[in-house]
Short mmCIF file of C-alpha atoms and ligand atoms in Angstrom, two decimals:
data_model
loop_
_atom_site.label_atom_id
_atom_site.label_comp_id
_atom_site.label_asym_id
_atom_site.label_seq_id
_atom_site.Cartn_x
_atom_site.Cartn_y
_atom_site.Cartn_z
CA MET A 1 13.67 -9.58 13.62
CA ILE A 2 15.96 -9.29 16.66
CA ILE A 3 14.36 -7.91 19.82
CA SER A 4 16.68 -7.00 22.57
CA MET A 5 15.73 -6.60 26.19
CA LYS A 6 16.75 -3.74 28.04
CA LYS A 7 19.51 -4.56 30.74
CA GLY A 8 17.69 -5.28 34.20
CA ALA A 9 14.04 -5.85 32.10
CA THR A 10 12.11 -7.97 34.91
CA LYS A 11 11.19 -11.42 34.12
CA GLU A 12 7.49 -10.70 34.06
CA GLN A 13 8.47 -8.13 31.07
CA VAL A 14 10.84 -10.61 29.14
CA ASP A 15 7.78 -13.24 29.34
CA ASN A 16 5.20 -10.65 28.15
CA VAL A 17 7.58 -10.07 25.17
CA LYS A 18 8.22 -13.96 24.21
CA ASP A 19 4.26 -14.39 24.74
CA LEU A 20 3.37 -11.43 22.11
CA ILE A 21 6.06 -12.35 19.52
CA GLN A 22 4.43 -15.86 19.50
CA SER A 23 0.85 -14.43 19.57
CA PHE A 24 1.84 -12.77 16.45
CA GLY A 25 2.45 -15.86 14.77
CA TYR A 26 6.46 -16.01 14.55
CA ARG A 27 8.49 -18.76 16.15
CA VAL A 28 10.73 -17.37 19.01
CA HIS A 29 14.77 -17.80 19.49
CA GLU A 30 15.67 -17.05 23.21
CA SER A 31 19.08 -16.15 23.93
CA ILE A 32 19.66 -15.55 27.86
CA GLY A 33 23.22 -13.62 28.28
CA SER A 34 24.62 -12.55 31.71
CA GLU A 35 23.09 -8.93 31.26
CA ARG A 36 20.22 -8.93 28.85
CA VAL A 37 17.82 -11.41 26.95
CA VAL A 38 17.78 -11.20 23.32
CA PHE A 39 15.17 -13.03 21.32
CA GLY A 40 15.30 -13.65 17.41
CA ALA A 41 11.43 -13.97 16.15
CA ILE A 42 11.44 -16.17 13.17
CA GLY A 43 8.82 -16.11 10.42
CA ASP A 44 7.91 -14.05 7.04
CA GLU A 45 6.20 -10.88 8.48
CA ARG A 46 3.77 -10.38 5.50
CA GLY A 47 0.37 -10.28 6.70
CA LYS A 48 1.08 -10.49 10.24
CA HIS A 49 1.77 -8.21 13.15
CA ARG A 50 4.06 -5.58 12.73
CA LEU A 51 7.32 -6.42 15.38
CA THR A 52 8.83 -2.98 15.34
CA SER A 53 5.50 -2.23 17.51
CA LEU A 54 7.48 -4.69 20.12
CA GLU A 55 9.79 -1.07 20.86
CA ALA A 56 6.67 0.00 22.68
CA GLN A 57 6.60 -2.48 25.44
CA PRO A 58 8.40 -1.85 28.84
CA GLY A 59 11.18 -3.90 29.20
CA VAL A 60 12.28 -3.72 25.28
CA GLU A 61 15.57 -2.02 24.47
CA LYS A 62 15.34 -2.14 20.38
CA VAL A 63 13.93 -4.32 17.69
CA ILE A 64 16.06 -4.86 14.66
CA PRO A 65 15.44 -5.96 11.35
CA ILE A 66 17.83 -8.61 9.95
CA LEU A 67 16.40 -8.84 6.53
CA SER A 68 15.67 -5.83 4.08
CA PRO A 69 12.08 -4.62 4.01
CA TYR A 70 12.13 -5.21 0.45
CA LYS A 71 11.63 -8.54 -0.47
CA LEU A 72 11.80 -9.09 -4.50
CA ALA A 73 14.10 -5.88 -5.14
CA SER A 74 16.91 -7.68 -2.57
CA ARG A 75 19.82 -9.74 -3.31
CA GLU A 76 18.79 -11.80 -0.87
CA THR A 77 15.99 -13.13 -2.67
CA GLN A 78 17.85 -13.20 -5.83
CA PRO A 79 21.57 -13.52 -5.46
CA TYR A 80 22.32 -13.25 -9.61
CA PRO A 81 21.81 -9.92 -11.25
CA THR A 82 18.66 -9.20 -13.33
CA VAL A 83 19.43 -8.96 -16.94
CA LEU A 84 16.28 -7.42 -18.92
CA ASP A 85 15.34 -7.45 -22.45
CA ILE A 86 14.47 -3.77 -23.25
CA GLY A 87 13.36 -4.67 -27.19
CA LEU A 88 15.10 -4.50 -30.29
CA GLY A 89 17.88 -6.46 -29.29
CA VAL A 90 18.78 -4.36 -26.22
CA THR A 91 19.58 -5.86 -22.99
CA VAL A 92 20.61 -4.21 -19.43
CA GLY A 93 21.79 -5.88 -16.59
CA GLY A 94 24.36 -7.97 -18.08
CA LYS A 95 28.18 -7.51 -19.48
CA ARG A 96 26.84 -5.26 -21.98
CA LEU A 97 26.55 -1.64 -20.76
CA LEU A 98 23.43 0.35 -21.42
CA ILE A 99 23.70 4.00 -22.83
CA ILE A 100 20.73 6.18 -23.10
CA ALA A 101 21.30 9.40 -24.94
CA GLY A 102 18.37 12.11 -26.26
CA PRO A 103 17.01 15.22 -25.66
CA CYS A 104 15.56 16.42 -22.32
CA ALA A 105 12.38 16.73 -24.26
CA VAL A 106 11.13 16.04 -27.85
CA GLU A 107 10.58 19.62 -29.39
CA SER A 108 10.58 19.01 -33.26
CA ARG A 109 10.94 16.36 -35.77
CA GLU A 110 13.90 18.12 -37.10
CA GLN A 111 15.35 18.18 -33.16
CA ILE A 112 14.55 14.46 -32.87
CA MET A 113 15.58 13.02 -35.85
CA ALA A 114 19.22 15.11 -35.88
CA VAL A 115 19.69 13.71 -32.32
CA GLY A 116 18.51 10.09 -33.31
CA ASP A 117 20.77 10.13 -36.19
CA SER A 118 23.88 11.46 -34.32
CA VAL A 119 23.42 9.12 -31.19
CA SER A 120 22.90 5.86 -33.12
CA LYS A 121 25.85 6.94 -34.85
CA SER A 122 28.03 7.26 -32.22
CA GLY A 123 26.84 4.02 -30.69
CA ALA A 124 24.09 4.86 -28.51
CA HIS A 125 21.49 1.75 -27.63
CA MET A 126 18.33 3.88 -26.37
CA LEU A 127 16.91 6.82 -27.62
CA ARG A 128 15.55 9.20 -24.82
CA GLY A 129 13.16 12.43 -24.87
CA GLY A 130 10.10 13.75 -22.69
CA ALA A 131 6.85 14.37 -24.16
CA PHE A 132 5.27 14.78 -20.98
CA LYS A 133 7.57 17.28 -18.96
CA PRO A 134 7.71 17.59 -15.24
CA ARG A 135 8.54 21.05 -15.12
CA THR A 136 8.88 23.45 -11.70
CA SER A 137 7.24 26.59 -13.50
CA PRO A 138 3.85 26.05 -14.90
CA TYR A 139 4.87 28.44 -17.37
CA ALA A 140 7.69 26.66 -18.83
CA PHE A 141 7.62 24.19 -22.14
CA GLN A 142 5.63 21.26 -21.01
CA GLY A 143 6.34 19.14 -23.59
CA LEU A 144 4.57 18.14 -27.10
CA MET A 145 2.44 15.19 -25.19
CA GLN A 146 0.98 12.74 -27.66
CA ASP A 147 2.61 14.57 -30.85
CA GLY A 148 6.05 14.36 -29.19
CA LEU A 149 5.26 10.37 -28.58
CA VAL A 150 4.39 10.39 -32.29
CA LEU A 151 8.06 11.83 -33.16
CA LEU A 152 9.63 9.55 -30.34
CA ALA A 153 8.10 6.63 -32.57
CA GLU A 154 9.32 7.76 -36.21
CA ALA A 155 12.81 8.35 -34.78
CA ARG A 156 12.74 4.94 -32.98
CA LYS A 157 11.70 3.16 -36.12
CA MET A 158 14.27 5.16 -38.51
CA TYR A 159 17.23 4.40 -36.23
CA ASN A 160 16.23 1.18 -34.77
CA LEU A 161 16.60 2.40 -31.30
CA PRO A 162 14.20 1.64 -28.20
CA VAL A 163 12.83 4.62 -26.72
CA VAL A 164 11.99 5.64 -23.25
CA THR A 165 9.91 8.33 -21.69
CA GLU A 166 8.25 9.99 -18.76
CA VAL A 167 5.16 9.14 -17.48
CA MET A 168 4.27 11.65 -14.83
CA ASP A 169 0.46 10.12 -14.03
CA ILE A 170 -1.43 7.30 -14.53
CA SER A 171 -4.10 8.56 -17.04
CA SER A 172 -0.99 8.64 -19.32
CA ILE A 173 0.48 5.28 -19.07
CA GLU A 174 -1.71 3.72 -21.52
CA ILE A 175 -1.06 6.20 -24.55
CA ILE A 176 2.67 6.17 -23.77
CA SER A 177 2.74 2.23 -23.65
CA GLN A 178 1.82 2.35 -27.07
CA TYR A 179 4.56 4.36 -28.21
CA ALA A 180 7.43 3.46 -25.63
CA ASP A 181 9.50 0.42 -25.01
CA CYS A 182 10.47 1.75 -21.43
CA LEU A 183 8.46 3.87 -19.14
CA GLN A 184 10.17 6.49 -16.98
CA VAL A 185 8.97 7.45 -13.65
CA GLY A 186 11.16 10.55 -12.74
CA ALA A 187 12.62 12.16 -9.80
CA ARG A 188 9.43 13.96 -8.85
CA ASN A 189 7.28 11.08 -9.20
CA ILE A 190 9.53 8.34 -7.06
CA GLN A 191 6.89 8.26 -4.03
CA ASN A 192 4.02 8.69 -5.62
CA PHE A 193 2.76 5.12 -5.11
CA GLN A 194 -0.43 5.08 -6.85
CA LEU A 195 1.46 5.75 -9.95
CA LEU A 196 4.14 2.91 -8.98
CA LYS A 197 1.61 0.48 -8.57
CA GLU A 198 0.18 1.23 -11.77
CA VAL A 199 3.22 0.51 -13.77
CA GLY A 200 3.68 -2.19 -11.83
CA LYS A 201 0.48 -3.77 -13.63
CA THR A 202 2.32 -3.08 -16.98
CA LYS A 203 4.23 -5.26 -19.17
CA LYS A 204 6.88 -2.56 -20.13
CA PRO A 205 10.17 -2.19 -18.29
CA VAL A 206 10.32 0.64 -15.76
CA LEU A 207 13.18 3.04 -15.34
CA LEU A 208 12.76 4.77 -11.85
CA LYS A 209 14.82 7.61 -11.19
CA ARG A 210 15.87 8.27 -7.49
CA GLY A 211 13.96 11.43 -5.93
CA MET A 212 16.56 14.12 -5.01
CA ALA A 213 15.48 13.64 -1.34
CA THR A 214 15.02 10.04 -1.32
CA THR A 215 17.19 7.22 0.79
CA ILE A 216 18.52 4.15 -0.96
CA ASP A 217 16.10 2.22 1.04
CA GLU A 218 13.38 4.04 0.37
CA PHE A 219 14.47 4.56 -3.34
CA LEU A 220 14.60 0.31 -3.67
CA MET A 221 10.94 0.29 -1.81
CA SER A 222 9.58 2.16 -4.79
CA ALA A 223 11.17 -0.42 -6.90
CA GLU A 224 9.11 -2.78 -4.49
CA TYR A 225 5.84 -1.31 -5.42
CA VAL A 226 6.69 -1.81 -8.94
CA LEU A 227 7.79 -5.57 -8.51
CA SER A 228 4.83 -6.27 -6.18
CA GLY A 229 2.34 -5.51 -8.83
CA GLY A 230 3.99 -7.97 -10.99
CA ASN A 231 6.44 -6.20 -13.36
CA SER A 232 9.80 -7.64 -12.71
CA GLN A 233 11.14 -5.42 -15.27
CA VAL A 234 12.85 -2.34 -13.02
CA ILE A 235 15.99 -0.49 -13.85
CA LEU A 236 17.07 2.13 -11.23
CA CYS A 237 18.72 5.30 -12.22
CA GLU A 238 21.08 7.35 -9.60
CA ARG A 239 20.33 10.89 -10.91
CA GLY A 240 21.71 13.17 -7.90
CA ILE A 241 20.10 14.11 -4.53
CA ARG A 242 19.81 17.36 -3.06
CA THR A 243 22.48 18.93 -1.24
CA PHE A 244 24.04 22.10 0.53
CA GLU A 245 26.57 22.26 -2.30
CA PRO A 246 25.04 24.57 -5.15
CA SER A 247 28.38 24.66 -7.55
CA THR A 248 26.34 21.65 -9.58
CA ARG A 249 22.65 21.08 -9.86
CA ASN A 250 22.47 18.05 -7.67
CA THR A 251 25.37 16.06 -5.91
CA LEU A 252 25.67 12.72 -7.96
CA ASP A 253 25.87 10.27 -5.54
CA ILE A 254 28.32 7.63 -7.23
CA SER A 255 28.19 5.77 -4.16
CA ALA A 256 25.04 5.01 -4.50
CA VAL A 257 26.28 2.34 -7.44
CA PRO A 258 28.03 0.11 -5.35
CA VAL A 259 25.47 0.15 -2.76
CA LEU A 260 22.59 -0.90 -4.96
CA LYS A 261 24.68 -3.45 -6.61
CA GLU A 262 24.97 -4.88 -2.63
CA LYS A 263 21.61 -4.45 -2.10
CA THR A 264 19.62 -5.47 -5.20
CA HIS A 265 20.05 -7.85 -8.08
CA LEU A 266 18.39 -4.88 -10.31
CA PRO A 267 20.40 -2.92 -13.30
CA VAL A 268 21.66 0.40 -12.12
CA LEU A 269 21.95 3.06 -14.31
CA VAL A 270 23.78 6.63 -13.90
CA ASP A 271 22.40 10.25 -15.44
CA PRO A 272 25.32 12.52 -14.97
CA SER A 273 23.38 15.08 -16.68
CA HIS A 274 20.84 15.91 -14.03
CA GLY A 275 23.66 14.98 -11.70
CA THR A 276 25.53 17.93 -12.34
CA GLY A 277 23.73 20.28 -14.45
CA HIS A 278 26.43 21.40 -16.39
CA ALA A 279 27.89 19.56 -19.79
CA ARG A 280 31.17 20.14 -18.99
CA TYR A 281 31.08 17.74 -15.71
CA VAL A 282 29.08 15.10 -17.53
CA GLU A 283 32.05 13.34 -18.96
CA PRO A 284 34.19 12.86 -15.85
CA MET A 285 31.03 11.79 -14.21
CA ALA A 286 29.91 9.23 -16.75
CA TYR A 287 33.36 7.88 -16.44
CA ALA A 288 33.22 7.60 -12.95
CA ALA A 289 29.91 5.85 -12.95
CA ILE A 290 31.19 3.02 -15.22
CA ALA A 291 34.05 2.35 -13.07
CA ALA A 292 31.96 2.31 -10.09
CA GLY A 293 30.24 -0.44 -11.48
CA ALA A 294 27.13 1.03 -13.26
CA ASP A 295 25.29 -0.97 -15.70
CA GLY A 296 24.78 2.09 -18.10
CA LEU A 297 24.40 5.96 -18.21
CA MET A 298 21.56 8.33 -19.40
CA ILE A 299 23.08 11.53 -21.28
CA GLU A 300 20.99 14.09 -22.46
CA VAL A 301 22.15 15.45 -26.13
CA HIS A 302 20.74 18.10 -28.00
CA PRO A 303 21.58 19.46 -31.75
CA LYS A 304 21.58 22.96 -30.51
CA PRO A 305 21.73 22.96 -26.38
CA GLU A 306 21.72 27.23 -26.53
CA GLU A 307 18.49 26.37 -28.13
CA ALA A 308 16.88 23.59 -26.19
CA PHE A 309 13.74 24.27 -24.46
CA SER A 310 14.62 22.53 -21.22
CA ASP A 311 17.91 21.70 -19.63
CA GLY A 312 20.19 23.17 -22.27
CA PRO A 313 23.30 24.00 -20.34
CA GLN A 314 23.70 20.25 -19.28
CA SER A 315 22.93 18.87 -22.49
CA LEU A 316 26.03 17.49 -24.89
CA ARG A 317 26.43 18.59 -28.42
CA PRO A 318 26.41 15.70 -30.85
CA ASP A 319 30.34 15.90 -31.31
CA ASP A 320 30.77 15.95 -27.60
CA PHE A 321 28.93 12.83 -27.12
CA PHE A 322 30.70 10.94 -29.69
CA ARG A 323 34.21 11.81 -28.08
CA VAL A 324 32.36 10.99 -24.43
CA MET A 325 31.64 7.35 -25.89
CA GLN A 326 35.21 6.83 -27.38
CA GLY A 327 36.32 7.34 -23.50
CA ILE A 328 33.28 5.10 -22.39
CA THR A 329 34.45 2.16 -24.74
CA ARG A 330 38.11 2.78 -22.96
CA ILE A 331 36.68 2.41 -19.39
CA SER A 332 34.24 -0.18 -20.05
CA ALA A 333 36.89 -2.49 -21.39
CA ALA A 334 39.34 -1.88 -18.53
CA MET A 335 35.52 -2.55 -16.31
CA GLY A 336 35.50 -5.81 -18.10
CA ARG A 337 32.29 -4.52 -19.80
CA GLU A 338 31.19 -4.39 -23.47
CA LEU A 339 29.12 -1.77 -25.40
C1 PEP B 401 14.58 13.62 -16.83
O1 PEP B 401 15.21 12.79 -17.34
O2 PEP B 401 14.26 14.57 -18.10
C2 PEP B 401 14.04 14.71 -15.99
C3 PEP B 401 13.12 15.13 -15.54
O3 PEP B 401 14.65 13.33 -14.69
P1 PEP B 401 14.55 13.45 -13.44
O4 PEP B 401 12.94 12.96 -12.76
O5 PEP B 401 15.85 12.59 -12.72
O6 PEP B 401 14.60 14.95 -12.81
MN1 MN B 402 16.44 16.75 -18.35
#
């Protein structure tokens, strides 16, 4: 932390702040300029008094952190990228991209099998599908719950694709962990700190989706909750944020990809389906995400989007997904990535 004193701070104020920093258990580096005194407080903040509170002391102008507040998620702690093993030979974070595809929600055996069949033939590496759905309306389809997990596991086996599905609350972590390879924490739960602590105790990879009003640093603090719980398998997913622009469901923050890649060693995915809300925008944004350096994509695919129980307008038909995969193959080659 840097503690900058005000221009004209008295000697008494300067000495008082220096004494406080030391009394909090930090070493002090003092720099006396012609106009002001600047202190560097040296030492790990964990378990100690927070230095930011010094801003309330007379004579202090500003307290500036020099290290990120997230330790385990930060590139300062681990400079090389994390590569995670999801299971069934699928990894994320290395040279190989991870393409996750599937319906918004598991609706029936026929539906999830049809999607599993088509997306595996198109080259997807992992199957998605919600069994417990976070819906804005309590009257909307809430998911098949455990029956949906059973169907997902059947498709997993049939098409040899690991599966990811959402955990909405602490009580369903155990049952979902019995069926899924990866636990998704959705945008609406990204600051549900109790849930993050609990998934941090599991041994499953956790896919965290950025909240619709979550800053990148807040998103990384959410990752820190999982990591500090002892689970080092965290994947981040940009899925659009809420802005004033109504043309798309969300505003897909493609710039979050290079920013995240700079700040963290964790793998970064992009979801252009929730990011745009319209099937016709999924293809260009999928390409943009790979070009921006994303480690993979999460794309909604439905055999009959017009009949989907949720998110039909943003779901690709299987043949459209096949075509998008051809484009992804070309863009990934240009980016030096593999599929
Ligand atoms: C989803 O992936 O189905 C979902 C609900 O996404 P989000 O949490 O990003 O809205
Ligand atoms: Mn959806």
